[in-house]
PDB file of C-alpha atoms in Angstrom:
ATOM      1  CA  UNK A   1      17.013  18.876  -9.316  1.00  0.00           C
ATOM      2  CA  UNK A   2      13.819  18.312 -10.720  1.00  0.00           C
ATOM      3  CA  UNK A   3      12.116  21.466 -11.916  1.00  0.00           C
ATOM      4  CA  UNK A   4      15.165  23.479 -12.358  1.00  0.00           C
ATOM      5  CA  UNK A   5      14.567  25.047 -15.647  1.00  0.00           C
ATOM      6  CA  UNK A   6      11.635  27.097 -14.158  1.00  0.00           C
ATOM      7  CA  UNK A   7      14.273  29.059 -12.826  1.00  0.00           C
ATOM      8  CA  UNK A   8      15.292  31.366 -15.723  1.00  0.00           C
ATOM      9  CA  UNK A   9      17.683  33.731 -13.716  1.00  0.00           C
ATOM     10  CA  UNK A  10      19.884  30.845 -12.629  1.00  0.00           C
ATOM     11  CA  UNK A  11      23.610  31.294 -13.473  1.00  0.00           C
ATOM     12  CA  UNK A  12      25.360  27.935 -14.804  1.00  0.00           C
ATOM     13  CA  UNK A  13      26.721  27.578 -11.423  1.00  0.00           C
ATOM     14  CA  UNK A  14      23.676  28.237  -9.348  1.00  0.00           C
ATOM     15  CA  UNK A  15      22.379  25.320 -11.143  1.00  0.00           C
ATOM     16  CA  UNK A  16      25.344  22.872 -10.597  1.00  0.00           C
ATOM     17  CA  UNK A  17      25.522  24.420  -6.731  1.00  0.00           C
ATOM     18  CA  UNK A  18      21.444  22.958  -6.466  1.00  0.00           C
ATOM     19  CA  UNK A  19      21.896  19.675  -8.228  1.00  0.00           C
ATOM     20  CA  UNK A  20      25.062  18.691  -5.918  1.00  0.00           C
ATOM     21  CA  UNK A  21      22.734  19.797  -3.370  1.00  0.00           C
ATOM     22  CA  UNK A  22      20.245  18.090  -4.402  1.00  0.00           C
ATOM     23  CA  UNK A  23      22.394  14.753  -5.300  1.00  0.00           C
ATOM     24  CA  UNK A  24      23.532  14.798  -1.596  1.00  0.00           C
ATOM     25  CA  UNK A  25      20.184  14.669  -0.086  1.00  0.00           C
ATOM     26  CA  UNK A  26      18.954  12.168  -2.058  1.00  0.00           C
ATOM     27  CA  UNK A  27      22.121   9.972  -1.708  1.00  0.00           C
ATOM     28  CA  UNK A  28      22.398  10.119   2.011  1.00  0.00           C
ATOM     29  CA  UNK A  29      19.044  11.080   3.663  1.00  0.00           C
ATOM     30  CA  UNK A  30      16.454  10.102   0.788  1.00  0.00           C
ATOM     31  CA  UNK A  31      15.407  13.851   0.652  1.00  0.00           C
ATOM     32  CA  UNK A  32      13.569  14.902  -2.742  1.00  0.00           C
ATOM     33  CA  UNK A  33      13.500  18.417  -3.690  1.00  0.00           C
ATOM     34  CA  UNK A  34      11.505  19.737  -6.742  1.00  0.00           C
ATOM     35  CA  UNK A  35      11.202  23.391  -8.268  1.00  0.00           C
ATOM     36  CA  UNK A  36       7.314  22.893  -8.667  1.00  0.00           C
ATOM     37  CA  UNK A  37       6.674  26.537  -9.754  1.00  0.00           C
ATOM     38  CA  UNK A  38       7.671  30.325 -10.162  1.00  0.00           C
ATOM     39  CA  UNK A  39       5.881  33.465 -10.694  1.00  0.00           C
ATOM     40  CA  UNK A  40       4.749  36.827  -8.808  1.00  0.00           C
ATOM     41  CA  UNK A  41       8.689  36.723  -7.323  1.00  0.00           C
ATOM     42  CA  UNK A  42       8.172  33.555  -5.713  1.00  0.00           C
ATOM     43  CA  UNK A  43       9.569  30.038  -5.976  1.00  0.00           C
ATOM     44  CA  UNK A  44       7.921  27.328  -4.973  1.00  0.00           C
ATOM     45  CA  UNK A  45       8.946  24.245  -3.626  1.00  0.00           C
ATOM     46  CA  UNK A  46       8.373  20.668  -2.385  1.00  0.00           C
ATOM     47  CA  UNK A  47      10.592  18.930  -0.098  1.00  0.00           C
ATOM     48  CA  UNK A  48       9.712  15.654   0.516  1.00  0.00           C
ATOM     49  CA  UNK A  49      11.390  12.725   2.727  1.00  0.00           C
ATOM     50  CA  UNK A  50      11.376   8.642   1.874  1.00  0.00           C
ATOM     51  CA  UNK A  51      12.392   5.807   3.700  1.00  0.00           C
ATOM     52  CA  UNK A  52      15.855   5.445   4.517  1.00  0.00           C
ATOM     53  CA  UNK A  53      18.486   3.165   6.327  1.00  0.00           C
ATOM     54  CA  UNK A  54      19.565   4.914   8.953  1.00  0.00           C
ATOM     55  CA  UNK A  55      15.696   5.708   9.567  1.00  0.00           C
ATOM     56  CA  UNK A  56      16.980   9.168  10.504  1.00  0.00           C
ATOM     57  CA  UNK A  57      13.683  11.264   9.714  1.00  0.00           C
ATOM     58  CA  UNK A  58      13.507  15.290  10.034  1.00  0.00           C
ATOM     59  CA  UNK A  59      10.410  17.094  10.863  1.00  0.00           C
ATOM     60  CA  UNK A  60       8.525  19.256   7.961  1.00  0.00           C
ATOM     61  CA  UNK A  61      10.171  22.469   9.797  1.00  0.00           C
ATOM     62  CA  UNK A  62      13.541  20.831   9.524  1.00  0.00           C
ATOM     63  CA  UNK A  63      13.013  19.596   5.631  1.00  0.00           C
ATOM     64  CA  UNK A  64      11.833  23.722   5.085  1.00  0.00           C
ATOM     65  CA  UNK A  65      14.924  24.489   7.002  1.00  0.00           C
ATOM     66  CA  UNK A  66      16.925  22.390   4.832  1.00  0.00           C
ATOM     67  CA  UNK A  67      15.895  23.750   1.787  1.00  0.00           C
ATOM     68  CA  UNK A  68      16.215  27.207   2.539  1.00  0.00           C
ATOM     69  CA  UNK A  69      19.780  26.419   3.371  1.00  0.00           C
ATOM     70  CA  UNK A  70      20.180  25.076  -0.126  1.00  0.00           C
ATOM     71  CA  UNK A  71      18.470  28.486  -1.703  1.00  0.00           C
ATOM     72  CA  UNK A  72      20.207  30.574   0.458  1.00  0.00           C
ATOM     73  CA  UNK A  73      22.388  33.126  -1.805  1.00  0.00           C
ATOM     74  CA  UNK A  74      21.332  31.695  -4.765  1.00  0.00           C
ATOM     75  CA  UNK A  75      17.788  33.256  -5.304  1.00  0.00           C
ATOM     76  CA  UNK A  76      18.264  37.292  -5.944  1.00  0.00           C
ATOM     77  CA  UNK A  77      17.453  39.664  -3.393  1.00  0.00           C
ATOM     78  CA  UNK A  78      13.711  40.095  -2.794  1.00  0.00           C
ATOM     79  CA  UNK A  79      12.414  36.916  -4.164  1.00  0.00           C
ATOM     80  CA  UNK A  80      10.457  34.944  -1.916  1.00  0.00           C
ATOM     81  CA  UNK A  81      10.351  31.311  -1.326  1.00  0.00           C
ATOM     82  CA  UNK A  82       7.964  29.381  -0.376  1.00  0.00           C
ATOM     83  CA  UNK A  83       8.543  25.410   0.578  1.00  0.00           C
ATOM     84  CA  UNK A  84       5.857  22.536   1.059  1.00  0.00           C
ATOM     85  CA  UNK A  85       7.173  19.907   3.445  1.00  0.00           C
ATOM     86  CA  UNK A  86       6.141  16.567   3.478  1.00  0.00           C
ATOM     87  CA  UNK A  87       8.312  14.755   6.629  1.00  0.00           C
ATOM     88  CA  UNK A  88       8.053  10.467   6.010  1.00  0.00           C
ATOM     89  CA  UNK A  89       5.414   9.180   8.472  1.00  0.00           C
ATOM     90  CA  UNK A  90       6.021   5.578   8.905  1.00  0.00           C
ATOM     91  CA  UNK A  91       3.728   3.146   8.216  1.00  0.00           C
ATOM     92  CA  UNK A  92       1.165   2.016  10.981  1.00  0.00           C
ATOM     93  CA  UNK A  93       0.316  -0.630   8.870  1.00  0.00           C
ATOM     94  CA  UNK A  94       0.583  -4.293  11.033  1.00  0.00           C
ATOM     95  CA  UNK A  95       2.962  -6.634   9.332  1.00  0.00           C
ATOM     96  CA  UNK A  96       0.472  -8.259   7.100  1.00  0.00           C
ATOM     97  CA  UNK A  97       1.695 -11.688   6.263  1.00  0.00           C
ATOM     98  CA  UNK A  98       0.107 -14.440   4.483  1.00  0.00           C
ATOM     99  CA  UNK A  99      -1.037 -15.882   8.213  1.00  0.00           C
ATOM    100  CA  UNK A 100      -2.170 -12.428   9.164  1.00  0.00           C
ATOM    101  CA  UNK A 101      -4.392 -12.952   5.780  1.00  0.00           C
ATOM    102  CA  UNK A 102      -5.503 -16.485   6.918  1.00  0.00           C
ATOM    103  CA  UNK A 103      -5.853 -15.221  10.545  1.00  0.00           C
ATOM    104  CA  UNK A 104      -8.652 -12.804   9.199  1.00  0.00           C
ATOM    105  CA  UNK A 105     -10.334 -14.825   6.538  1.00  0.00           C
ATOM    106  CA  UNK A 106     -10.793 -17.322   9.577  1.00  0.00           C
ATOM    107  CA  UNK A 107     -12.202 -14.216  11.931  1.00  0.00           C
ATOM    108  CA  UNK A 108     -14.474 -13.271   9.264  1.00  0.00           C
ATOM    109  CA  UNK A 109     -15.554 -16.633   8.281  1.00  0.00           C
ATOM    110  CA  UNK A 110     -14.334 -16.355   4.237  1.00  0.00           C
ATOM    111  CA  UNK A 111     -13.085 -18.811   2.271  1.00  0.00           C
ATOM    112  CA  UNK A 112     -10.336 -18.220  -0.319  1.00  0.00           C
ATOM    113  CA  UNK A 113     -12.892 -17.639  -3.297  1.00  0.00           C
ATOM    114  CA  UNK A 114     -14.959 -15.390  -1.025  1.00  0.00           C
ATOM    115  CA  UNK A 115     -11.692 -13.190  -0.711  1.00  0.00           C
ATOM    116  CA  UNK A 116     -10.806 -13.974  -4.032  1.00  0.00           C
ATOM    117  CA  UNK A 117     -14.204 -12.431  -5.322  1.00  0.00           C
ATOM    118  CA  UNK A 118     -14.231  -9.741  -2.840  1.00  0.00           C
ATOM    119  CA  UNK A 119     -11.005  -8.544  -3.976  1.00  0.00           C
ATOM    120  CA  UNK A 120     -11.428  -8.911  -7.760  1.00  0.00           C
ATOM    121  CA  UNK A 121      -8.326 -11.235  -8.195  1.00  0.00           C
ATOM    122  CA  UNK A 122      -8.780 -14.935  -9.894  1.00  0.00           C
ATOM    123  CA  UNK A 123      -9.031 -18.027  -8.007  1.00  0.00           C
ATOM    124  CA  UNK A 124      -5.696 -19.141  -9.410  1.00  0.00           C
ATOM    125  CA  UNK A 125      -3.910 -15.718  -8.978  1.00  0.00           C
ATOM    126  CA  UNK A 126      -4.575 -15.597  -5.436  1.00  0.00           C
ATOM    127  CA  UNK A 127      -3.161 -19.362  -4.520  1.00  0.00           C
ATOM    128  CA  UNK A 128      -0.307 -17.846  -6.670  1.00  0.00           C
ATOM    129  CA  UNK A 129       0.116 -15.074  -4.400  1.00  0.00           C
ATOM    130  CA  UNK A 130      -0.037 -17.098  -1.128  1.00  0.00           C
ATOM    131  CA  UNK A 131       1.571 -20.098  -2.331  1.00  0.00           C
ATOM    132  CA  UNK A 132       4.541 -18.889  -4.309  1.00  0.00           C
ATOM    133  CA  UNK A 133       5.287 -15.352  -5.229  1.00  0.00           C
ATOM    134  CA  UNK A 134       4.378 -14.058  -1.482  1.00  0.00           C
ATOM    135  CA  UNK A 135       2.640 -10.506  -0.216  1.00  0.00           C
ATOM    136  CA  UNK A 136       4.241  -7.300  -2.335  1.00  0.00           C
ATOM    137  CA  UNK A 137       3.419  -3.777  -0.579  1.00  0.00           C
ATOM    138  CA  UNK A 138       0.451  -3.494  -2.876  1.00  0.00           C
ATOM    139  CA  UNK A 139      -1.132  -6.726  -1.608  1.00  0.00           C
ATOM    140  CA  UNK A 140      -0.383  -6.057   2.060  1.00  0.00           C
ATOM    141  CA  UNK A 141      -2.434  -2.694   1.378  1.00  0.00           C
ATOM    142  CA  UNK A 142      -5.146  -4.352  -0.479  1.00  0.00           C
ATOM    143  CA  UNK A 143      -5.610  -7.070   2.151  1.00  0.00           C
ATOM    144  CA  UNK A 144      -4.914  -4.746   5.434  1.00  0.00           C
ATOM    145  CA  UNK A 145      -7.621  -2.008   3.807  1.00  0.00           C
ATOM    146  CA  UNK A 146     -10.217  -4.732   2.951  1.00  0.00           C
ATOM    147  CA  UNK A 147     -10.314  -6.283   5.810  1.00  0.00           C
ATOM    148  CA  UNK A 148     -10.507  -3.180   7.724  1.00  0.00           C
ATOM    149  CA  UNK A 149     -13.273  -1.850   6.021  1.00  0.00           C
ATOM    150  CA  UNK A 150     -14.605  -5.467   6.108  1.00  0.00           C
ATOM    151  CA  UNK A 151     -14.631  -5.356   9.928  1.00  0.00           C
ATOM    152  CA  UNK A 152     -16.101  -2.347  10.006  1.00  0.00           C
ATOM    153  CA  UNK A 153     -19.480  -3.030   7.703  1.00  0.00           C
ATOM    154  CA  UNK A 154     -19.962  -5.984  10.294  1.00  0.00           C
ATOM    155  CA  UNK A 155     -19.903  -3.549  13.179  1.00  0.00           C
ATOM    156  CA  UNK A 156     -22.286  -1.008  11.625  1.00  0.00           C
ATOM    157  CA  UNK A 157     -24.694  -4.034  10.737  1.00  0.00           C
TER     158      UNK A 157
END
């Protein structure tokens, strides 16, 4: 469990109880839990949920409720914890595609070097990216997000 050793009052198997914990939620439901702080009596911590196969998700109440489970009887008596919960939210992204890229260049009326330029990527590197090594998650962003914004500077002009 990341953050562990800000816990100084931890036995040996406290800490082994919280990694298998920890393990386990990672392994099966792509949970994340890190020890991001302690002082004044309280531990903090973030809970935080990825994609996953099963695309089983739990709500930020659930993801608290899940990691007080894990603390329960393992923090002494008195100390407080407090958890931040950040629950996956799936992308609403459209499935940007090279011919969702064309599609828009053609709506907007830009050539390749127009995007090219507008985008800060080379001539060459673009072609690469439509023509051979294909759209990663960074490029989907970058092209969704510019021609979002793109669309909307036209519609405030």
């Amino acid at each position: 469990m990341k953050g562990i050793e800000l816990l100084p009052f931890l036995t040996e198997k406290q800490k082994e109880l919280l990694k298998t914990s920890d393990m386990q939620y990672k392994r099966y439901a792509r949970i994340f839990i890190s020890i991001v702080g302690f002082d004044n009596n309280t531990v903090t911590v973030k809970v935080a949920q990825k994609e996953n196969d099963v695309q089983k998700y739990l709500s930020a109440k659930e993801l608290r409720d899940r990691v007080k489970g894990v603390f329960d009887g393992i923090l002494p008596e008195g100390m407080k914890l407090h958890v931040g919960a950040v629950p996956y939210t799936q992308d609403n992204m459209p499935d940007v595609t090279v011919e969702w890229v064309k599609e828009q260049q053609a709506k907007f009326g830009l050539t390749d070097s127009d995007l090219a330029k507008s985008v800060n990527i080379d001539n060459a590197n673009l072609a690469r990216i439509f023509n051979q090594r294909g759209l990663t998650k960074i490029h989907k962003a970058l092209f969704y997000y510019f021609f979002r914004a793109y669309g909307l500077q036209g519609a405030m002009s």
